[in-house]
Amino acid sequence: MSRNDALRAARLRIGWRTIEQAADRLTAHGQELLDDRQFTVSARTWRRWEGQRPGWPSEETAIVIHDALGRWPEDLGFTTPPGWIRPEHHEEEQVKRRAFVSVTAAALVAGPVAQQNVDPALIDYFQTQLEGHYRADMFLGPHDLIGTVSAQYQLIDKLVRSAKGETRRGLLRVGAAYAALIGWLYQDAGDMDGASFWRGVTQEIAMRSRDVHLIGYSLVNQAQVRTDLGDGRAVVDLCEAALEGTRQLVPKVRIMAMQQQAHGESLNGDRGAVDMLINKAGRLLDRVDDDLPWGNACRRTPGYLEIQRATCYGRLGLGSEAVTLWDQVLQIVPETARRDRGVYLARHATAAAGAGEPDQALELARSMADIAVETRSARMRRELATLQRRMRPWQDAPVGRDLVEVLAPAMEGS
């Protein structure tokens, strides 16, 4: 039996007669095993597995294959990567996965709790930690960070119940920022239910803090989820609500609301509104001078507003104009912002395909495929799925076949 026949024999042995049936059955098995309805294996992926170059599945997918077929991938014709260590038991991975998707665990701790003295210096401590988490997110992506941030939020929630006066309000403010970050991590991981829950927590704590800037920030966070859900009208509604108290809001929050509203208008197909909002936000950039520890992307991200414009142009189908902007932006985005740079490269590639430049799209995809594998960002996978759809006119050409091969490791399990 040749190497690439082993997987076929294994699926036939358990009654999975076709590749399509095998992909559907493994998907259902994985969703139940991992308690993750986002887990999928496509027929295209399974077909590649049975081909001459099956590659290697993600560790999570390897565990599902073993549980379903009773054999590890290296015994089924897959190419074993250097350093692969076979898990002794998949139960540990299931526990980790359940901990990750137990969305409400950190936010809904039953009280009351034992009272304790809460030093005001803890506010500065958590704010300092928050800035470090923002930096780590750029390098690590969501999966390696969410447990740490959730645990710290849980501690903040516990302290809020004992704190009084300005200390309590300060902890509520920093707690809202932590909740917003957790919501973002779930969103980046592709768990939109989890993201929506934590965006709601953010808004609740912002309201409890009575901080008008945080309330506006929480509405923008809700709008981000609606953007990913493709609901342009809801995005505009939420951002307009955030901007109702414009005179009271610090410039940073106004910028955030305007650029997010631009995303909503791009979903609604209104290029004029996109440009008006981003230009208006641009006039406020020099006025950002607050010391708030959250929402600082407009300060630390080079070309922040042009990134938003390029993304909106790509969504509007303005391929050539988006390509021109991405060419400029990616010259100033640092290599250290690895996850974000990967997302931008994927959007650049999609714009190139939309502009009729499939070879450029392929080269851009090559430059970011490893980033997608390392960060396991669902947001990046969605961008790559969009790229694949935009490249369909060339799917039977060499460039289209090369793209499938380049993206295969990044799309494993999708």
CSV table of C-alpha atoms in Angstrom, one decimal:
chain,number,residue,atom,x,y,z
A,1,MET,CA,0.0,0.0,0.0
A,2,SER,CA,1.4,3.4,-1.0
A,3,ARG,CA,1.6,6.2,1.6
A,4,ASN,CA,-1.3,8.2,0.2
A,5,ASP,CA,-3.6,5.2,0.3
A,6,ALA,CA,-3.5,4.8,4.1
A,7,LEU,CA,-6.1,7.5,4.9
A,8,ARG,CA,-8.5,6.3,2.2
A,9,ALA,CA,-8.3,2.8,3.6
A,10,ALA,CA,-9.0,4.1,7.1
A,11,ARG,CA,-12.1,6.0,6.1
A,12,LEU,CA,-13.4,3.1,4.0
A,13,ARG,CA,-12.9,0.8,7.0
A,14,ILE,CA,-15.4,2.8,9.1
A,15,GLY,CA,-17.9,3.2,6.3
A,16,TRP,CA,-17.1,6.7,5.0
A,17,ARG,CA,-17.5,5.8,1.3
A,18,THR,CA,-16.8,9.2,-0.3
A,19,ILE,CA,-14.5,12.1,0.4
A,20,GLU,CA,-17.5,14.4,0.8
A,21,GLN,CA,-19.0,12.0,3.4
A,22,ALA,CA,-15.7,11.8,5.2
A,23,ALA,CA,-15.3,15.5,5.4
A,24,ASP,CA,-18.8,16.0,6.7
A,25,ARG,CA,-18.5,13.2,9.3
A,26,LEU,CA,-15.1,14.4,10.5
A,27,THR,CA,-16.5,17.9,10.8
A,28,ALA,CA,-19.4,16.7,12.9
A,29,HIS,CA,-17.1,14.6,15.1
A,30,GLY,CA,-14.7,17.4,15.7
A,31,GLN,CA,-17.5,19.9,16.6
A,32,GLU,CA,-18.8,17.5,19.2
A,33,LEU,CA,-15.3,16.4,20.5
A,34,LEU,CA,-14.0,20.0,20.8
A,35,ASP,CA,-17.3,21.6,21.7
A,36,ASP,CA,-16.5,24.0,18.8
A,37,ARG,CA,-19.1,24.6,16.1
A,38,GLN,CA,-16.5,26.6,14.2
A,39,PHE,CA,-14.4,23.4,13.5
A,40,THR,CA,-14.8,22.3,9.9
A,41,VAL,CA,-12.9,20.1,7.4
A,42,SER,CA,-13.8,20.7,3.7
A,43,ALA,CA,-13.9,18.1,1.0
A,44,ARG,CA,-11.2,20.0,-0.8
A,45,THR,CA,-8.9,19.6,2.3
A,46,TRP,CA,-9.7,15.8,2.6
A,47,ARG,CA,-9.0,15.4,-1.1
A,48,ARG,CA,-5.6,16.9,-0.6
A,49,TRP,CA,-5.0,14.7,2.4
A,50,GLU,CA,-5.5,11.7,0.1
A,51,GLY,CA,-3.2,13.1,-2.6
A,52,GLN,CA,0.5,12.8,-3.1
A,53,ARG,CA,1.3,15.8,-0.8
A,54,PRO,CA,-1.1,15.5,2.1
A,55,GLY,CA,0.8,18.0,4.3
A,56,TRP,CA,0.2,18.0,8.1
A,57,PRO,CA,-3.0,19.0,9.9
A,58,SER,CA,-3.2,21.3,12.9
A,59,GLU,CA,-2.7,19.7,16.3
A,60,GLU,CA,-6.4,20.2,17.0
A,61,THR,CA,-7.4,18.5,13.7
A,62,ALA,CA,-4.8,15.7,14.4
A,63,ILE,CA,-6.6,15.0,17.7
A,64,VAL,CA,-10.0,14.8,15.9
A,65,ILE,CA,-8.6,12.4,13.3
A,66,HIS,CA,-7.1,10.2,15.9
A,67,ASP,CA,-10.4,10.1,17.9
A,68,ALA,CA,-12.5,9.3,14.8
A,69,LEU,CA,-10.2,6.9,13.0
A,70,GLY,CA,-8.2,5.4,15.9
A,71,ARG,CA,-4.8,6.3,14.3
A,72,TRP,CA,-2.5,9.3,14.4
A,73,PRO,CA,-1.8,11.3,11.2
A,74,GLU,CA,1.8,9.9,10.9
A,75,ASP,CA,0.2,6.5,10.6
A,76,LEU,CA,-2.2,7.7,7.9
A,77,GLY,CA,0.2,8.9,5.3
A,78,PHE,CA,0.6,12.5,6.5
A,79,THR,CA,4.0,14.2,6.3
A,80,THR,CA,5.3,14.4,9.9
A,81,PRO,CA,6.8,17.8,10.7
A,82,PRO,CA,10.0,18.2,12.7
A,83,GLY,CA,9.5,18.3,16.4
A,84,TRP,CA,6.0,16.6,16.4
A,85,ILE,CA,5.3,14.9,19.7
A,86,ARG,CA,2.3,12.6,19.7
A,87,PRO,CA,-0.1,13.6,22.5
A,88,GLU,CA,-0.5,10.8,25.0
A,89,HIS,CA,-4.1,11.7,25.7
A,90,HIS,CA,-6.5,14.1,23.9
A,91,GLU,CA,-8.4,14.8,27.1
A,92,GLU,CA,-6.0,17.6,28.0
A,93,GLU,CA,-6.6,19.3,24.7
A,94,GLN,CA,-10.3,19.0,25.2
A,95,VAL,CA,-10.0,20.6,28.6
A,96,LYS,CA,-8.0,23.5,27.1
A,97,ARG,CA,-10.5,24.0,24.4
A,98,ARG,CA,-13.5,23.9,26.8
A,99,ALA,CA,-11.7,26.5,29.0
A,100,PHE,CA,-11.2,28.7,25.9
A,101,VAL,CA,-14.9,28.6,24.8
A,102,SER,CA,-16.3,28.9,28.3
A,103,VAL,CA,-17.0,32.5,27.5
A,104,THR,CA,-18.9,33.5,30.6
A,105,ALA,CA,-16.6,32.0,33.2
A,106,ALA,CA,-14.6,35.1,34.0
A,107,ALA,CA,-17.5,37.5,33.8
A,108,LEU,CA,-20.2,35.8,35.8
A,109,VAL,CA,-18.5,34.9,39.1
A,110,ALA,CA,-21.2,34.4,41.8
A,111,GLY,CA,-20.9,36.8,44.8
A,112,PRO,CA,-20.6,38.0,47.4
A,113,VAL,CA,-16.9,37.7,47.9
A,114,ALA,CA,-14.8,38.2,51.0
A,115,GLN,CA,-14.1,41.9,51.6
A,116,GLN,CA,-10.5,43.1,51.4
A,117,ASN,CA,-8.6,46.3,51.4
A,118,VAL,CA,-8.0,47.5,47.8
A,119,ASP,CA,-5.0,49.8,47.3
A,120,PRO,CA,-5.5,52.5,44.7
A,121,ALA,CA,-2.0,51.6,43.2
A,122,LEU,CA,-3.7,48.5,41.7
A,123,ILE,CA,-5.3,50.7,39.1
A,124,ASP,CA,-1.9,51.7,37.7
A,125,TYR,CA,-0.7,48.1,37.9
A,126,PHE,CA,-3.6,46.8,35.8
A,127,GLN,CA,-3.3,49.7,33.3
A,128,THR,CA,0.4,48.9,32.9
A,129,GLN,CA,-0.4,45.2,32.3
A,130,LEU,CA,-3.0,46.2,29.8
A,131,GLU,CA,-0.5,48.0,27.5
A,132,GLY,CA,1.7,44.8,27.6
A,133,HIS,CA,-1.3,42.7,26.6
A,134,TYR,CA,-2.0,45.0,23.6
A,135,ARG,CA,1.7,44.5,22.5
A,136,ALA,CA,1.5,40.7,23.1
A,137,ASP,CA,-1.7,40.5,21.0
A,138,MET,CA,0.2,41.8,17.9
A,139,PHE,CA,2.8,38.9,18.3
A,140,LEU,CA,0.7,36.0,19.6
A,141,GLY,CA,-2.9,36.3,18.3
A,142,PRO,CA,-5.9,35.3,20.5
A,143,HIS,CA,-5.4,31.7,21.6
A,144,ASP,CA,-2.3,32.2,23.7
A,145,LEU,CA,-3.5,35.3,25.4
A,146,ILE,CA,-7.1,35.0,26.2
A,147,GLY,CA,-6.7,32.9,29.4
A,148,THR,CA,-4.3,35.4,30.9
A,149,VAL,CA,-6.4,38.4,30.2
A,150,SER,CA,-9.6,36.7,31.4
A,151,ALA,CA,-8.0,35.7,34.7
A,152,GLN,CA,-6.9,39.3,35.3
A,153,TYR,CA,-10.4,40.5,34.5
A,154,GLN,CA,-11.8,38.1,37.0
A,155,LEU,CA,-9.4,39.5,39.6
A,156,ILE,CA,-10.5,43.1,38.8
A,157,ASP,CA,-14.1,42.1,39.1
A,158,LYS,CA,-13.4,40.7,42.5
A,159,LEU,CA,-11.6,43.8,43.7
A,160,VAL,CA,-14.4,46.1,42.4
A,161,ARG,CA,-16.7,44.4,44.8
A,162,SER,CA,-14.6,45.5,47.8
A,163,ALA,CA,-13.3,48.9,46.5
A,164,LYS,CA,-15.0,52.2,47.3
A,165,GLY,CA,-15.1,55.7,45.9
A,166,GLU,CA,-12.6,56.7,43.3
A,167,THR,CA,-10.7,53.5,43.6
A,168,ARG,CA,-13.8,51.6,42.7
A,169,ARG,CA,-14.5,53.8,39.7
A,170,GLY,CA,-10.9,53.6,38.6
A,171,LEU,CA,-11.1,49.8,38.7
A,172,LEU,CA,-14.4,49.8,36.8
A,173,ARG,CA,-12.8,51.9,34.0
A,174,VAL,CA,-9.8,49.6,33.7
A,175,GLY,CA,-12.1,46.5,33.9
A,176,ALA,CA,-14.1,47.8,30.9
A,177,ALA,CA,-10.9,48.1,29.0
A,178,TYR,CA,-10.0,44.5,29.9
A,179,ALA,CA,-13.4,43.3,28.9
A,180,ALA,CA,-13.1,45.1,25.5
A,181,LEU,CA,-9.8,43.3,24.9
A,182,ILE,CA,-11.2,39.9,25.7
A,183,GLY,CA,-14.1,40.6,23.3
A,184,TRP,CA,-11.5,41.5,20.6
A,185,LEU,CA,-9.6,38.2,21.3
A,186,TYR,CA,-12.8,36.2,20.9
A,187,GLN,CA,-13.6,38.1,17.7
A,188,ASP,CA,-10.1,37.5,16.3
A,189,ALA,CA,-10.5,33.8,17.2
A,190,GLY,CA,-13.7,33.7,15.1
A,191,ASP,CA,-16.1,33.2,18.1
A,192,MET,CA,-18.6,35.9,17.3
A,193,ASP,CA,-21.0,34.7,20.1
A,194,GLY,CA,-18.1,35.1,22.6
A,195,ALA,CA,-17.2,38.4,21.1
A,196,SER,CA,-20.8,39.7,21.4
A,197,PHE,CA,-21.0,38.6,25.0
A,198,TRP,CA,-17.8,40.4,26.1
A,199,ARG,CA,-18.8,43.5,24.1
A,200,GLY,CA,-21.9,43.5,26.2
A,201,VAL,CA,-19.9,43.2,29.4
A,202,THR,CA,-17.8,46.1,28.2
A,203,GLN,CA,-20.8,48.3,27.8
A,204,GLU,CA,-22.3,47.3,31.1
A,205,ILE,CA,-19.1,48.2,33.0
A,206,ALA,CA,-18.6,51.4,31.0
A,207,MET,CA,-22.1,52.5,32.1
A,208,ARG,CA,-21.4,51.6,35.7
A,209,SER,CA,-18.2,53.7,35.6
A,210,ARG,CA,-20.2,56.7,34.4
A,211,ASP,CA,-17.3,57.5,32.0
A,212,VAL,CA,-18.6,59.1,28.9
A,213,HIS,CA,-15.5,58.2,26.9
A,214,LEU,CA,-15.7,54.5,27.8
A,215,ILE,CA,-19.4,54.4,27.0
A,216,GLY,CA,-18.5,55.7,23.5
A,217,TYR,CA,-15.7,53.2,23.2
A,218,SER,CA,-18.0,50.4,24.2
A,219,LEU,CA,-20.5,51.3,21.4
A,220,VAL,CA,-17.6,51.3,18.9
A,221,ASN,CA,-16.7,47.9,20.2
A,222,GLN,CA,-20.2,46.7,19.5
A,223,ALA,CA,-20.0,48.2,16.0
A,224,GLN,CA,-16.8,46.2,15.3
A,225,VAL,CA,-18.7,42.9,15.9
A,226,ARG,CA,-21.5,44.2,13.6
A,227,THR,CA,-18.9,45.0,10.9
A,228,ASP,CA,-17.6,41.4,11.0
A,229,LEU,CA,-21.2,40.2,10.7
A,230,GLY,CA,-21.7,42.4,7.6
A,231,ASP,CA,-24.5,44.5,9.2
A,232,GLY,CA,-23.6,48.0,7.9
A,233,ARG,CA,-26.8,49.7,9.1
A,234,ALA,CA,-26.2,48.5,12.7
A,235,VAL,CA,-22.6,49.7,12.5
A,236,VAL,CA,-23.8,53.2,11.5
A,237,ASP,CA,-26.5,53.2,14.2
A,238,LEU,CA,-24.0,52.3,16.9
A,239,CYS,CA,-21.3,54.8,15.8
A,240,GLU,CA,-23.9,57.6,15.5
A,241,ALA,CA,-25.0,56.9,19.0
A,242,ALA,CA,-21.4,57.1,20.2
A,243,LEU,CA,-20.9,60.4,18.5
A,244,GLU,CA,-24.1,62.0,19.9
A,245,GLY,CA,-22.0,63.5,22.7
A,246,THR,CA,-19.2,64.6,20.4
A,247,ARG,CA,-18.3,67.7,22.4
A,248,GLN,CA,-17.7,65.7,25.5
A,249,LEU,CA,-15.7,62.9,23.9
A,250,VAL,CA,-11.9,63.0,23.7
A,251,PRO,CA,-10.7,63.1,20.0
A,252,LYS,CA,-9.4,59.5,20.2
A,253,VAL,CA,-12.9,58.1,20.8
A,254,ARG,CA,-14.4,60.4,18.0
A,255,ILE,CA,-11.7,59.1,15.6
A,256,MET,CA,-12.6,55.5,16.5
A,257,ALA,CA,-16.3,56.0,16.0
A,258,MET,CA,-15.8,57.8,12.7
A,259,GLN,CA,-13.5,55.2,11.2
A,260,GLN,CA,-15.8,52.4,12.3
A,261,GLN,CA,-18.8,54.2,10.8
A,262,ALA,CA,-16.8,54.4,7.6
A,263,HIS,CA,-16.6,50.6,7.6
A,264,GLY,CA,-20.4,50.5,8.1
A,265,GLU,CA,-20.8,52.8,5.1
A,266,SER,CA,-18.5,50.6,3.0
A,267,LEU,CA,-20.8,47.7,3.8
A,268,ASN,CA,-23.7,49.9,2.6
A,269,GLY,CA,-21.9,50.8,-0.6
A,270,ASP,CA,-21.4,54.5,0.1
A,271,ARG,CA,-17.9,55.5,-1.0
A,272,GLY,CA,-18.6,59.2,-0.5
A,273,ALA,CA,-19.5,58.7,3.1
A,274,VAL,CA,-16.4,56.5,3.6
A,275,ASP,CA,-14.1,59.3,2.4
A,276,MET,CA,-16.0,62.0,4.3
A,277,LEU,CA,-15.7,60.2,7.6
A,278,ILE,CA,-12.1,59.2,7.3
A,279,ASN,CA,-11.1,62.7,6.2
A,280,LYS,CA,-13.0,64.1,9.1
A,281,ALA,CA,-11.3,61.7,11.5
A,282,GLY,CA,-7.9,62.6,10.0
A,283,ARG,CA,-8.3,66.2,11.0
A,284,LEU,CA,-8.5,65.1,14.7
A,285,LEU,CA,-5.3,63.0,14.8
A,286,ASP,CA,-3.1,65.8,15.9
A,287,ARG,CA,-5.4,66.5,18.8
A,288,VAL,CA,-5.1,63.1,20.4
A,289,ASP,CA,-3.4,63.8,23.7
A,290,ASP,CA,-5.2,61.9,26.4
A,291,ASP,CA,-3.5,59.5,28.8
A,292,LEU,CA,-6.3,56.8,28.7
A,293,PRO,CA,-4.6,53.3,28.5
A,294,TRP,CA,-7.1,51.8,26.0
A,295,GLY,CA,-8.1,52.5,22.4
A,296,ASN,CA,-4.6,53.7,21.3
A,297,ALA,CA,-4.4,52.1,17.9
A,298,CYS,CA,-4.7,55.4,16.2
A,299,ARG,CA,-1.5,56.5,18.0
A,300,ARG,CA,0.6,53.4,17.8
A,301,THR,CA,-0.4,52.1,14.3
A,302,PRO,CA,1.4,53.9,11.4
A,303,GLY,CA,-1.0,54.9,8.7
A,304,TYR,CA,-4.0,54.0,10.9
A,305,LEU,CA,-6.6,55.8,8.9
A,306,GLU,CA,-5.3,55.0,5.5
A,307,ILE,CA,-5.4,51.3,6.6
A,308,GLN,CA,-9.1,51.8,7.3
A,309,ARG,CA,-9.6,53.6,3.9
A,310,ALA,CA,-7.8,50.8,2.0
A,311,THR,CA,-9.9,48.1,3.8
A,312,CYS,CA,-13.1,50.0,2.9
A,313,TYR,CA,-12.0,50.5,-0.7
A,314,GLY,CA,-11.4,46.7,-1.0
A,315,ARG,CA,-14.8,46.0,0.5
A,316,LEU,CA,-16.3,48.4,-2.1
A,317,GLY,CA,-14.6,46.6,-4.9
A,318,LEU,CA,-12.2,49.5,-5.7
A,319,GLY,CA,-9.3,47.1,-6.4
A,320,SER,CA,-6.8,49.4,-8.1
A,321,GLU,CA,-7.3,52.3,-5.6
A,322,ALA,CA,-7.0,49.8,-2.7
A,323,VAL,CA,-3.8,48.4,-4.1
A,324,THR,CA,-2.3,51.8,-4.4
A,325,LEU,CA,-3.1,52.5,-0.7
A,326,TRP,CA,-1.8,49.2,0.5
A,327,ASP,CA,1.4,49.7,-1.4
A,328,GLN,CA,2.0,52.9,0.6
A,329,VAL,CA,0.7,51.6,4.0
A,330,LEU,CA,2.7,48.4,4.1
A,331,GLN,CA,5.9,50.3,3.6
A,332,ILE,CA,5.4,51.9,7.1
A,333,VAL,CA,3.8,49.0,9.0
A,334,PRO,CA,6.6,47.5,11.1
A,335,GLU,CA,7.5,43.8,10.8
A,336,THR,CA,7.0,43.5,14.5
A,337,ALA,CA,3.2,44.0,14.1
A,338,ARG,CA,3.2,40.5,12.8
A,339,ARG,CA,-0.5,39.5,13.1
A,340,ASP,CA,-1.8,42.9,11.8
A,341,ARG,CA,0.7,42.9,9.0
A,342,GLY,CA,-0.6,39.5,7.9
A,343,VAL,CA,-4.2,40.7,7.8
A,344,TYR,CA,-3.1,43.7,5.7
A,345,LEU,CA,-1.2,41.6,3.3
A,346,ALA,CA,-4.2,39.4,2.8
A,347,ARG,CA,-6.4,42.4,2.1
A,348,HIS,CA,-3.7,43.7,-0.3
A,349,ALA,CA,-3.7,40.4,-2.1
A,350,THR,CA,-7.5,40.4,-2.4
A,351,ALA,CA,-7.4,44.0,-3.8
A,352,ALA,CA,-4.7,42.9,-6.3
A,353,ALA,CA,-7.0,40.1,-7.5
A,354,GLY,CA,-9.9,42.5,-7.8
A,355,ALA,CA,-7.6,44.8,-9.9
A,356,GLY,CA,-6.9,41.9,-12.3
A,357,GLU,CA,-3.4,41.1,-11.0
A,358,PRO,CA,-3.5,37.4,-9.9
A,359,ASP,CA,0.3,37.0,-9.9
A,360,GLN,CA,0.7,39.9,-7.5
A,361,ALA,CA,-2.0,38.4,-5.3
A,362,LEU,CA,-0.1,35.1,-5.2
A,363,GLU,CA,3.2,36.7,-4.2
A,364,LEU,CA,1.5,38.6,-1.4
A,365,ALA,CA,-0.2,35.4,-0.2
A,366,ARG,CA,3.2,33.7,-0.1
A,367,SER,CA,4.5,36.5,2.1
A,368,MET,CA,1.9,36.1,4.8
A,369,ALA,CA,0.9,32.4,4.8
A,370,ASP,CA,3.3,31.5,7.6
A,371,ILE,CA,1.9,34.4,9.7
A,372,ALA,CA,-1.6,32.9,9.4
A,373,VAL,CA,-0.4,29.5,10.5
A,374,GLU,CA,1.5,30.9,13.5
A,375,THR,CA,-1.2,33.2,14.9
A,376,ARG,CA,-4.2,30.9,14.1
A,377,SER,CA,-6.2,34.1,13.7
A,378,ALA,CA,-9.7,33.3,12.4
A,379,ARG,CA,-9.9,36.9,11.2
A,380,MET,CA,-6.9,36.2,8.9
A,381,ARG,CA,-8.5,33.0,7.7
A,382,ARG,CA,-11.6,34.9,6.8
A,383,GLU,CA,-9.4,37.3,4.8
A,384,LEU,CA,-7.8,34.4,3.0
A,385,ALA,CA,-11.2,32.9,2.2
A,386,THR,CA,-12.2,36.2,0.7
A,387,LEU,CA,-9.0,36.1,-1.4
A,388,GLN,CA,-9.8,32.6,-2.6
A,389,ARG,CA,-13.2,33.8,-3.7
A,390,ARG,CA,-11.7,36.8,-5.5
A,391,MET,CA,-9.2,34.4,-7.3
A,392,ARG,CA,-11.9,32.1,-8.7
A,393,PRO,CA,-11.5,33.4,-12.2
A,394,TRP,CA,-8.0,31.9,-12.2
A,395,GLN,CA,-8.8,28.7,-10.3
A,396,ASP,CA,-7.9,26.4,-13.2
A,397,ALA,CA,-4.8,28.4,-14.2
A,398,PRO,CA,-1.4,27.6,-12.8
A,399,VAL,CA,-1.6,30.7,-10.6
A,400,GLY,CA,-4.8,29.5,-9.1
A,401,ARG,CA,-3.5,26.1,-8.4
A,402,ASP,CA,-0.4,27.6,-6.8
A,403,LEU,CA,-2.5,29.7,-4.5
A,404,VAL,CA,-4.4,26.6,-3.2
A,405,GLU,CA,-1.0,25.0,-2.4
A,406,VAL,CA,0.3,28.2,-0.7
A,407,LEU,CA,-2.7,28.7,1.5
A,408,ALA,CA,-3.4,25.0,2.3
A,409,PRO,CA,-1.4,25.0,5.6
A,410,ALA,CA,-3.1,28.3,6.7
A,411,MET,CA,-6.6,27.0,5.9
A,412,GLU,CA,-6.1,23.6,7.5
A,413,GLY,CA,-9.3,22.6,9.4
A,414,SER,CA,-11.3,25.4,7.8
